[in-house]
mmCIF file of C-alpha atoms and ligand atoms in Angstrom:
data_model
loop_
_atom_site.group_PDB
_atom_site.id
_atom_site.type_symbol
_atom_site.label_atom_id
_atom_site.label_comp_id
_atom_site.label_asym_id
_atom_site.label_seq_id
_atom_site.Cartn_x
_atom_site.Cartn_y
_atom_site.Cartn_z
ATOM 1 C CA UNK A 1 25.788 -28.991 -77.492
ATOM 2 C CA UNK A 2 24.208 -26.552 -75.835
ATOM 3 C CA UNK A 3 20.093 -25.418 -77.486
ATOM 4 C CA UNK A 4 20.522 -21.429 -77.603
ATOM 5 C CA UNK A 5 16.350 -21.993 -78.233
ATOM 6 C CA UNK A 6 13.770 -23.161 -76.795
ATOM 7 C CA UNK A 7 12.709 -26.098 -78.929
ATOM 8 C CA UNK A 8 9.271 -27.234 -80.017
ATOM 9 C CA UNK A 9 9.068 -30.801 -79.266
ATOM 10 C CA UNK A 10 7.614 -33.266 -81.745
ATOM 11 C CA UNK A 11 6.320 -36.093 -79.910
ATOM 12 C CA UNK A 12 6.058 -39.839 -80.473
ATOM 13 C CA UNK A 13 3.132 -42.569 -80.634
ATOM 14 C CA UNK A 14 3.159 -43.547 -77.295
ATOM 15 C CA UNK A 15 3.338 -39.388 -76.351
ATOM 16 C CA UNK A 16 0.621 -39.335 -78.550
ATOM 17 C CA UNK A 17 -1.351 -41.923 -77.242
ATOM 18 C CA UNK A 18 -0.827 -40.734 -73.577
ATOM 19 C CA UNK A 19 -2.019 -36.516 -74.258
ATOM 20 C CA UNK A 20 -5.121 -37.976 -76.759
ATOM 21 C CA UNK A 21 -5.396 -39.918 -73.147
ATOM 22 C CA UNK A 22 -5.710 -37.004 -71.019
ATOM 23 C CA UNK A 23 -7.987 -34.734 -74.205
ATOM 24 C CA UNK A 24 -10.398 -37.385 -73.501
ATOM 25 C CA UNK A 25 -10.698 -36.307 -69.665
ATOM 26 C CA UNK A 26 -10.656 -32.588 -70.720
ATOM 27 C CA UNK A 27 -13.074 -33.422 -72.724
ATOM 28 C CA UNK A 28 -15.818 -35.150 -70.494
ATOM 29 C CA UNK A 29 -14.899 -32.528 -67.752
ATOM 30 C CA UNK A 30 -16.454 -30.131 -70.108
ATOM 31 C CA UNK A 31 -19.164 -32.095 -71.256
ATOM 32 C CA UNK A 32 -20.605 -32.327 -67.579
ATOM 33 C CA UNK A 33 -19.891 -28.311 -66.676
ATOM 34 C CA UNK A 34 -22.379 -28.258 -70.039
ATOM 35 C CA UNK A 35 -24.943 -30.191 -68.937
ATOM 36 C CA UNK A 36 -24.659 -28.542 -65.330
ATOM 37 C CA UNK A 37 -23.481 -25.239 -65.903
ATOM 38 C CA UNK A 38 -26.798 -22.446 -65.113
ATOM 39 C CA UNK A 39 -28.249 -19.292 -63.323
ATOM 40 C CA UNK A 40 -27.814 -18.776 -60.452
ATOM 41 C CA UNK A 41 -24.725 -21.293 -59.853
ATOM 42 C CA UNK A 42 -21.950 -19.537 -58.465
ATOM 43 C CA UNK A 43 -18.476 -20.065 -60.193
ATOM 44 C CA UNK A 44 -17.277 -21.655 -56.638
ATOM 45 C CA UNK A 45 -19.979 -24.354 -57.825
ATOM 46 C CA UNK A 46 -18.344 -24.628 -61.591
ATOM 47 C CA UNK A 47 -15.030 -25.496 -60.030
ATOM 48 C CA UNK A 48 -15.912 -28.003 -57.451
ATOM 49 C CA UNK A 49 -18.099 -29.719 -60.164
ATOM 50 C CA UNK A 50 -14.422 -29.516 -62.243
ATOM 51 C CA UNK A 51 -12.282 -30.719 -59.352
ATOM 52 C CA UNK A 52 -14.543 -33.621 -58.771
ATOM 53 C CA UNK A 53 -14.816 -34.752 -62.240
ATOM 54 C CA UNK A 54 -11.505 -34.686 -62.897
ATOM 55 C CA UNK A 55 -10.588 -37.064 -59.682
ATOM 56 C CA UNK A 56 -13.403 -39.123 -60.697
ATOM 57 C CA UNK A 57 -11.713 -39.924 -64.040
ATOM 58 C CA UNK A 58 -8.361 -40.474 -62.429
ATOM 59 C CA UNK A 59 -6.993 -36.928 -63.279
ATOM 60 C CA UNK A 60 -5.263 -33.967 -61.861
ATOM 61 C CA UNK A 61 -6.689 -30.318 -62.076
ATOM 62 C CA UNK A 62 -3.706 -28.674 -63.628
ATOM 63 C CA UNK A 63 -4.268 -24.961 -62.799
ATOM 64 C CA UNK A 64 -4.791 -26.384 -59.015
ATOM 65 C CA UNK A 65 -1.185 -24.399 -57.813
ATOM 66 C CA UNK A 66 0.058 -24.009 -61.176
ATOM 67 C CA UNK A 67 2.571 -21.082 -60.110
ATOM 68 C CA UNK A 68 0.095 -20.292 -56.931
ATOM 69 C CA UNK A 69 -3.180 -20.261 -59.159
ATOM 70 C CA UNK A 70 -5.320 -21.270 -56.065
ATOM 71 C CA UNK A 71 -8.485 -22.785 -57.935
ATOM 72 C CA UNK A 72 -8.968 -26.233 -60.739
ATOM 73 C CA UNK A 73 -10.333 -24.223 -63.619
ATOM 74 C CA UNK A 74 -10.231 -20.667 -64.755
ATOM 75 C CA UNK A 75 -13.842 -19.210 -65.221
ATOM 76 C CA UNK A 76 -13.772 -15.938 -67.203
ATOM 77 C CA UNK A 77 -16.926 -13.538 -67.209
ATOM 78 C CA UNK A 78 -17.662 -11.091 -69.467
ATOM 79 C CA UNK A 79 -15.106 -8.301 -69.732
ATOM 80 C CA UNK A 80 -12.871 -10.970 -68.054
ATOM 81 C CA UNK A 81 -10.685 -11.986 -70.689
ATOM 82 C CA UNK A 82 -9.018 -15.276 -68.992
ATOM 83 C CA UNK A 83 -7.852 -16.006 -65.929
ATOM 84 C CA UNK A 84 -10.946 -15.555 -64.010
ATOM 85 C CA UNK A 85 -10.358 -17.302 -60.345
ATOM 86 C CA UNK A 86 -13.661 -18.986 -58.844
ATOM 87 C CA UNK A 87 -15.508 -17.399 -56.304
ATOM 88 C CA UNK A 88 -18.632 -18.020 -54.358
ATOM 89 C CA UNK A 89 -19.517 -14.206 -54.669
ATOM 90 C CA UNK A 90 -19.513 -14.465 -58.880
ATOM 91 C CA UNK A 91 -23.040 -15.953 -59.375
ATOM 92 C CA UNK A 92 -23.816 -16.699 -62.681
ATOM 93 C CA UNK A 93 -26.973 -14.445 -64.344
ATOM 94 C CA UNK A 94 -29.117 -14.151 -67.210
ATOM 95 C CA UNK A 95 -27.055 -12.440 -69.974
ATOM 96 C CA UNK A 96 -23.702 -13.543 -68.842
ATOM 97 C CA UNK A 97 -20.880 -15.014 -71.560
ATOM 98 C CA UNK A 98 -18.619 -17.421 -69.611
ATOM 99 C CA UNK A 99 -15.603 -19.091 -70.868
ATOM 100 C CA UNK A 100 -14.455 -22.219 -68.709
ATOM 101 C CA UNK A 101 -11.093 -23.350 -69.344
ATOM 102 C CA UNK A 102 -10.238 -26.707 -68.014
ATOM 103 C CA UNK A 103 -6.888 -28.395 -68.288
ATOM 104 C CA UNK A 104 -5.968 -31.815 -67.034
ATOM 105 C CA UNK A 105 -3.010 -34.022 -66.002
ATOM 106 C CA UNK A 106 -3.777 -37.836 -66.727
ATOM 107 C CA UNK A 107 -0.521 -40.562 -66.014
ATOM 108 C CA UNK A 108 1.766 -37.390 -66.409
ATOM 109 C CA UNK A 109 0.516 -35.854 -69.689
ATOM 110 C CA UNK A 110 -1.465 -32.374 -69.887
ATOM 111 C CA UNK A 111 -4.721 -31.110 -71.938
ATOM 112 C CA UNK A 112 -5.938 -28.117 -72.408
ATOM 113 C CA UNK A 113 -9.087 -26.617 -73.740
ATOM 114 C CA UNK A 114 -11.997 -24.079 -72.713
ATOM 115 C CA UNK A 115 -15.624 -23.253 -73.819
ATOM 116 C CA UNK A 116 -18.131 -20.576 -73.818
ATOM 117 C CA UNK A 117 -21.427 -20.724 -72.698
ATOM 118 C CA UNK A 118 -23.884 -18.495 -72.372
ATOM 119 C CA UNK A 119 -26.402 -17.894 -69.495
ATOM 120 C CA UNK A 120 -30.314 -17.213 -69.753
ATOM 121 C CA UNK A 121 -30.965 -14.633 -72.323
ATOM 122 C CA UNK A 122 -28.029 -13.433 -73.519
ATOM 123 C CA UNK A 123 -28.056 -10.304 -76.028
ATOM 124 C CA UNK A 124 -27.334 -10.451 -79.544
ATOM 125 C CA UNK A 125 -24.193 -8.465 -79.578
ATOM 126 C CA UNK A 126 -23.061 -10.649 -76.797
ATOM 127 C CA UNK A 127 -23.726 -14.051 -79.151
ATOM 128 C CA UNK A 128 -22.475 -13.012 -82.142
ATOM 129 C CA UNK A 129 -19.043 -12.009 -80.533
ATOM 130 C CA UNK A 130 -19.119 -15.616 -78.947
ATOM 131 C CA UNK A 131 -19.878 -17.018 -82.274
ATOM 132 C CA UNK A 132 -17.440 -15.191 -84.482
ATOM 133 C CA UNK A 133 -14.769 -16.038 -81.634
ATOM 134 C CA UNK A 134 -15.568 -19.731 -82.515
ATOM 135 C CA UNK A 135 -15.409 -19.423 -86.124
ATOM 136 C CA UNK A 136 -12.020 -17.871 -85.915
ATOM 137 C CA UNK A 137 -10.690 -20.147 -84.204
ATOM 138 C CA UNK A 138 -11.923 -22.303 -86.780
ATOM 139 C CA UNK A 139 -10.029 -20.243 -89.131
ATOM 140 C CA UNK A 140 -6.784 -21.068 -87.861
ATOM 141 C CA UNK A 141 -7.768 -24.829 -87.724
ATOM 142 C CA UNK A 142 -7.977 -25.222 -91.193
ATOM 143 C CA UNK A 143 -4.378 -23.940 -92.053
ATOM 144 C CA UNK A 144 -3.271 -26.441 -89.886
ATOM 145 C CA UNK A 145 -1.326 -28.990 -91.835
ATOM 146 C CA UNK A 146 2.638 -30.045 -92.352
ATOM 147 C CA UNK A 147 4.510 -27.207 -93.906
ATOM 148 C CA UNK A 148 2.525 -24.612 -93.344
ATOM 149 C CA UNK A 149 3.504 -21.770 -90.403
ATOM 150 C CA UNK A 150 2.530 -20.684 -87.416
ATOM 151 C CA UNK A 151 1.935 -16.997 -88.033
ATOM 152 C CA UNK A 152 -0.356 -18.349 -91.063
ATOM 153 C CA UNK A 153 -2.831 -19.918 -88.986
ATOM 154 C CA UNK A 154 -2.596 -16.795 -86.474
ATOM 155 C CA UNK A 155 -3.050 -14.408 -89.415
ATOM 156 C CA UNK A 156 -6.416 -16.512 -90.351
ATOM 157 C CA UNK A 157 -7.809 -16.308 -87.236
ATOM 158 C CA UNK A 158 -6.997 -12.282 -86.274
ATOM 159 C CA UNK A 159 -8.129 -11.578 -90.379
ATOM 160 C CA UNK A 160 -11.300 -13.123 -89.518
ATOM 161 C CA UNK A 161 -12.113 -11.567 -85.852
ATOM 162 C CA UNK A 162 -11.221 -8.329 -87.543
ATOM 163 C CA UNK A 163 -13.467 -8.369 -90.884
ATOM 164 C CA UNK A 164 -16.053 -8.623 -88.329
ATOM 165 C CA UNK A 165 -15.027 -5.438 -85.960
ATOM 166 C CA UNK A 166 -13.439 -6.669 -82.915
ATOM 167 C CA UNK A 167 -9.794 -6.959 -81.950
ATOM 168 C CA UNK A 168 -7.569 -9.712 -80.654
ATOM 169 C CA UNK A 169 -5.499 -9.816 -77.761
ATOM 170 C CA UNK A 170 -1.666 -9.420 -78.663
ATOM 171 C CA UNK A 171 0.048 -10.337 -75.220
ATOM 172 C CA UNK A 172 -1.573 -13.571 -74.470
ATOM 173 C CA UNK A 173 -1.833 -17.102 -76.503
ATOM 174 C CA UNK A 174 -1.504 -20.472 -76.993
ATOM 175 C CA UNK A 175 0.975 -22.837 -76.276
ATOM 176 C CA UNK A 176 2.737 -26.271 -77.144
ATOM 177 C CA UNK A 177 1.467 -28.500 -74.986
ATOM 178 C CA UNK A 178 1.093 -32.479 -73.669
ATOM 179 C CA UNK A 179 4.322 -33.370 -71.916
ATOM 180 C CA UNK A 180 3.928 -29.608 -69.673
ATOM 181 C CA UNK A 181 1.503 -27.542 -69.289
ATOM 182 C CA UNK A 182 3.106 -24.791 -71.048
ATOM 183 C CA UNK A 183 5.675 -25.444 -73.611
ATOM 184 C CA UNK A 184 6.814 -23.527 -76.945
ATOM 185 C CA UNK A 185 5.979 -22.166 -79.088
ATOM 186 C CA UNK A 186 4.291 -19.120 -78.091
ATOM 187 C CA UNK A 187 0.933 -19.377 -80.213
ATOM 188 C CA UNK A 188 0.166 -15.235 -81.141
ATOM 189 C CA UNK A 189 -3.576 -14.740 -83.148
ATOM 190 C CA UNK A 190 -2.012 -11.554 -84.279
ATOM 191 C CA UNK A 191 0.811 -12.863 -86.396
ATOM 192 C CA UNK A 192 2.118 -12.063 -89.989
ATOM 193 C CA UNK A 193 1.010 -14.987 -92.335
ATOM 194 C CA UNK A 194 3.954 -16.966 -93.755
ATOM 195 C CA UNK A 195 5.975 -16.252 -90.374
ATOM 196 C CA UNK A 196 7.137 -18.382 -87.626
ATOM 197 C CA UNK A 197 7.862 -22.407 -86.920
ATOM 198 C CA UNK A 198 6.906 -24.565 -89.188
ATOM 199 C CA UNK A 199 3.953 -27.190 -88.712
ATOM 200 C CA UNK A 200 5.698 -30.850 -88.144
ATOM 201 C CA UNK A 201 3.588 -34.149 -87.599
ATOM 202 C CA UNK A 202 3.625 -34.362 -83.895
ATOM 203 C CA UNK A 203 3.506 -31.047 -82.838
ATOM 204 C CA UNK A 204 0.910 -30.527 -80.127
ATOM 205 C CA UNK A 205 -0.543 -27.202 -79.334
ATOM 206 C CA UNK A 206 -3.652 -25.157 -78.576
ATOM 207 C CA UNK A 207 -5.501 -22.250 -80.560
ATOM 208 C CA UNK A 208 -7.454 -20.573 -78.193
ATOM 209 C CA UNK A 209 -7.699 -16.933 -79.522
ATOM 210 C CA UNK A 210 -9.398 -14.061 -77.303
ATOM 211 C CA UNK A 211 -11.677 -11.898 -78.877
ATOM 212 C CA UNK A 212 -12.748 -8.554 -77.557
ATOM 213 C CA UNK A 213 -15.676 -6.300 -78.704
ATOM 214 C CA UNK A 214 -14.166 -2.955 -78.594
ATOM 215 C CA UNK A 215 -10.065 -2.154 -77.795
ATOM 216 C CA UNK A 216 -7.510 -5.081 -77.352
ATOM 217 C CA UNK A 217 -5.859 -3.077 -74.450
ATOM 218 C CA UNK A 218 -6.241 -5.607 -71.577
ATOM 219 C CA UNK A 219 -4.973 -5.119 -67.655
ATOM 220 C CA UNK A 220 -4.220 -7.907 -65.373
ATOM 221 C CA UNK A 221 -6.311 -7.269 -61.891
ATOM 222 C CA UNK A 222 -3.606 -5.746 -58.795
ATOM 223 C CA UNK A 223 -5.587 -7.704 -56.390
ATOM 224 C CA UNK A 224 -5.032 -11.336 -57.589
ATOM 225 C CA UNK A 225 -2.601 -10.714 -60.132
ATOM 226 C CA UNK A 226 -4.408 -13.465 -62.436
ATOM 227 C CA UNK A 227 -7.393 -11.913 -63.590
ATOM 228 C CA UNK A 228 -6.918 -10.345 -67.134
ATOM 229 C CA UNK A 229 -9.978 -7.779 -68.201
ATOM 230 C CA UNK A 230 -10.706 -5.307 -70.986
ATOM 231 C CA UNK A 231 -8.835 -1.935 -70.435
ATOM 232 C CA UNK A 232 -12.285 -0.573 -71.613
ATOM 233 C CA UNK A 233 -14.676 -3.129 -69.432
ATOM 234 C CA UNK A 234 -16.142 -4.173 -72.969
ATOM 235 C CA UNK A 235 -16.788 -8.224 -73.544
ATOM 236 C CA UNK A 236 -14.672 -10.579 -74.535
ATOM 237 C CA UNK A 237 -14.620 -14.263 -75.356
ATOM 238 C CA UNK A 238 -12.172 -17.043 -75.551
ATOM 239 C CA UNK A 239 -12.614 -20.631 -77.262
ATOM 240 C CA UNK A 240 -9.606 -22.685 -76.807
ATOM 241 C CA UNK A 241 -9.112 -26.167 -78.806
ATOM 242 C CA UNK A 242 -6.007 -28.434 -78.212
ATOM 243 C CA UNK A 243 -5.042 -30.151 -81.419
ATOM 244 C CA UNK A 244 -1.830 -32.627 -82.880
ATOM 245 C CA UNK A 245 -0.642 -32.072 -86.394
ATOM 246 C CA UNK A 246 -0.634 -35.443 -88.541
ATOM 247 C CA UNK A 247 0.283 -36.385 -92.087
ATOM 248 C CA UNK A 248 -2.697 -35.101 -93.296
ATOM 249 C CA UNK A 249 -3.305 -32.398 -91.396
ATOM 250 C CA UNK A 250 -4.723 -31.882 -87.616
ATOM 251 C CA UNK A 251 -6.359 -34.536 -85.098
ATOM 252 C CA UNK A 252 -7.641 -32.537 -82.238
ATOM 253 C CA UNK A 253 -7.449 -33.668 -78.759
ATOM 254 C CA UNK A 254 -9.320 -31.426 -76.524
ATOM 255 C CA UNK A 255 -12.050 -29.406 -77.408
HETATM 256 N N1 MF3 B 1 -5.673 -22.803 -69.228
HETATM 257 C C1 MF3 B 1 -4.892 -21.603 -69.508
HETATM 258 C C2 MF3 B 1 -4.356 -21.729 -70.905
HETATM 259 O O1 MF3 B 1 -5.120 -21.900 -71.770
HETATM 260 C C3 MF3 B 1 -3.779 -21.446 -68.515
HETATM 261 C C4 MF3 B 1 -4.251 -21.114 -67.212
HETATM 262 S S1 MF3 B 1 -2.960 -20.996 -66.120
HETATM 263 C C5 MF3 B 1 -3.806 -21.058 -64.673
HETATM 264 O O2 MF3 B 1 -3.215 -21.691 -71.190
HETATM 265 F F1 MF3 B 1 -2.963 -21.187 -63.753
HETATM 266 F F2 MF3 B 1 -4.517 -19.962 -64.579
HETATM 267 F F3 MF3 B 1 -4.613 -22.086 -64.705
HETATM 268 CO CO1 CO B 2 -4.132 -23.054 -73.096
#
């Protein structure tokens, strides 16, 4: 028989086991771009400190040539929306909002999940958009559980980002993930509750809604043809969790 759709895959314990394996890395590579992450750094510095932390815990950088991405992590600034390629030049100042979105390939299975932080004084427009993109994405966590959908938890999180005046990006998501980087379903943050896949113990995927201040328009940069930004240069923020459904609910596995 031949699968006219792409199929969600539901994995097994050992599956399991192995991507909870790899969330552990993603984890701890994030934990140390926390404690190291500051002014004056230069994003060149965030993803050597990356690519060394993942080799040092037996890991592969996954972005490292994933379809000619040239860096280990993706380091998003401001009106960046995601994508963001390191550079040397992009040195990190006081007011800055920086997500850093690390993803990891340990014995064969992938992780995925990205933070924001925010640099010297940052203004208060600036952290409440990073903190409502966070609670959103909690949002969505909770309607995580067998049964429910897919455009459910997408509806919480949008309903949420919107009640508090900002939009959500349409064309971009998240993603099954663990045995490839990148597998289905497409994950939308715009969706129609009560729509979509069902949630199955075993799925594994990521929320990791982006959150603009002003228009969701977004254009990808003709230079690099990675970089996503605003269409209106206003901020935007990104918090990305990678999480299993179980009996009872979720487990997450990256954060
Ligand atoms: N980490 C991104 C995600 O959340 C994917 C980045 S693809 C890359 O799905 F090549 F830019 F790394
Ligand atoms: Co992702």
């Amino acid at each position: 028989m031949i699968l006219k759709k792409p199929q969600i895959i539901v994995k097994n314990r050992e599956q399991l086991d192995g991507i909870r394996e790899s969330g552990k890395r993603n984890i701890e590579i994030l934990d140390t771009v926390a404690e190291k992450i500051q002014e004056g750094m230069s994003t060149e510095d965030l993803d050597r400190i990356v690519y060394e932390t993942t080799k040092k815990l037996g890991g592969i950088p996954a972005p490292l040539n994933y379809e000619g991405f040239p860096k280990s992590v993706c380091t998003s600034i401001n009106s960046q929306v995601c994508h963001g390629i390191p550079s040397e030049k992009v040195i990190l100042k006081s007011g800055d909002i920086i997500n850093v979105d690390v993803s990891t390939i340990y014995k064969d299975y992938f992780s995925d999940s990205s933070r924001m932080f925010c640099i010297g004084n940052v203004s208060a427009e600036a952290k409440k958009l990073v903190e409502v993109t966070k609670e959103a994405m909690d949002e969505g966590l909770k309607q995580v559980y067998p049964g429910n959908r897919f455009g459910t938890m997408g509806d919480a999180v949008h309903k949420y980002a919107l009640q508090h005046g900002y939009t959500v990006v349409r064309q971009i998501g998240g993603h099954g993930v663990g045995l490839e980087f990148h597998e289905e379903p497409f994950v939308s943050f715009v969706s129609k509750a009560g729509t979509g896949a069902k949630f199955v113990p075993g799925m594994v995927f990521t929320i990791e809604p982006m959150v603009n201040q002003g228009t969701d328009g977004i254009y990808i940069d003709g230079n690099n043809n990675w970089t996503v930004y605003t269409m209106d240069g206003k901020l935007s923020a990104q918090w990305e969790i990678m999480v299993a459904v179980t009996e009872e609910g979720y487990e997450i596995m990256a954060y």
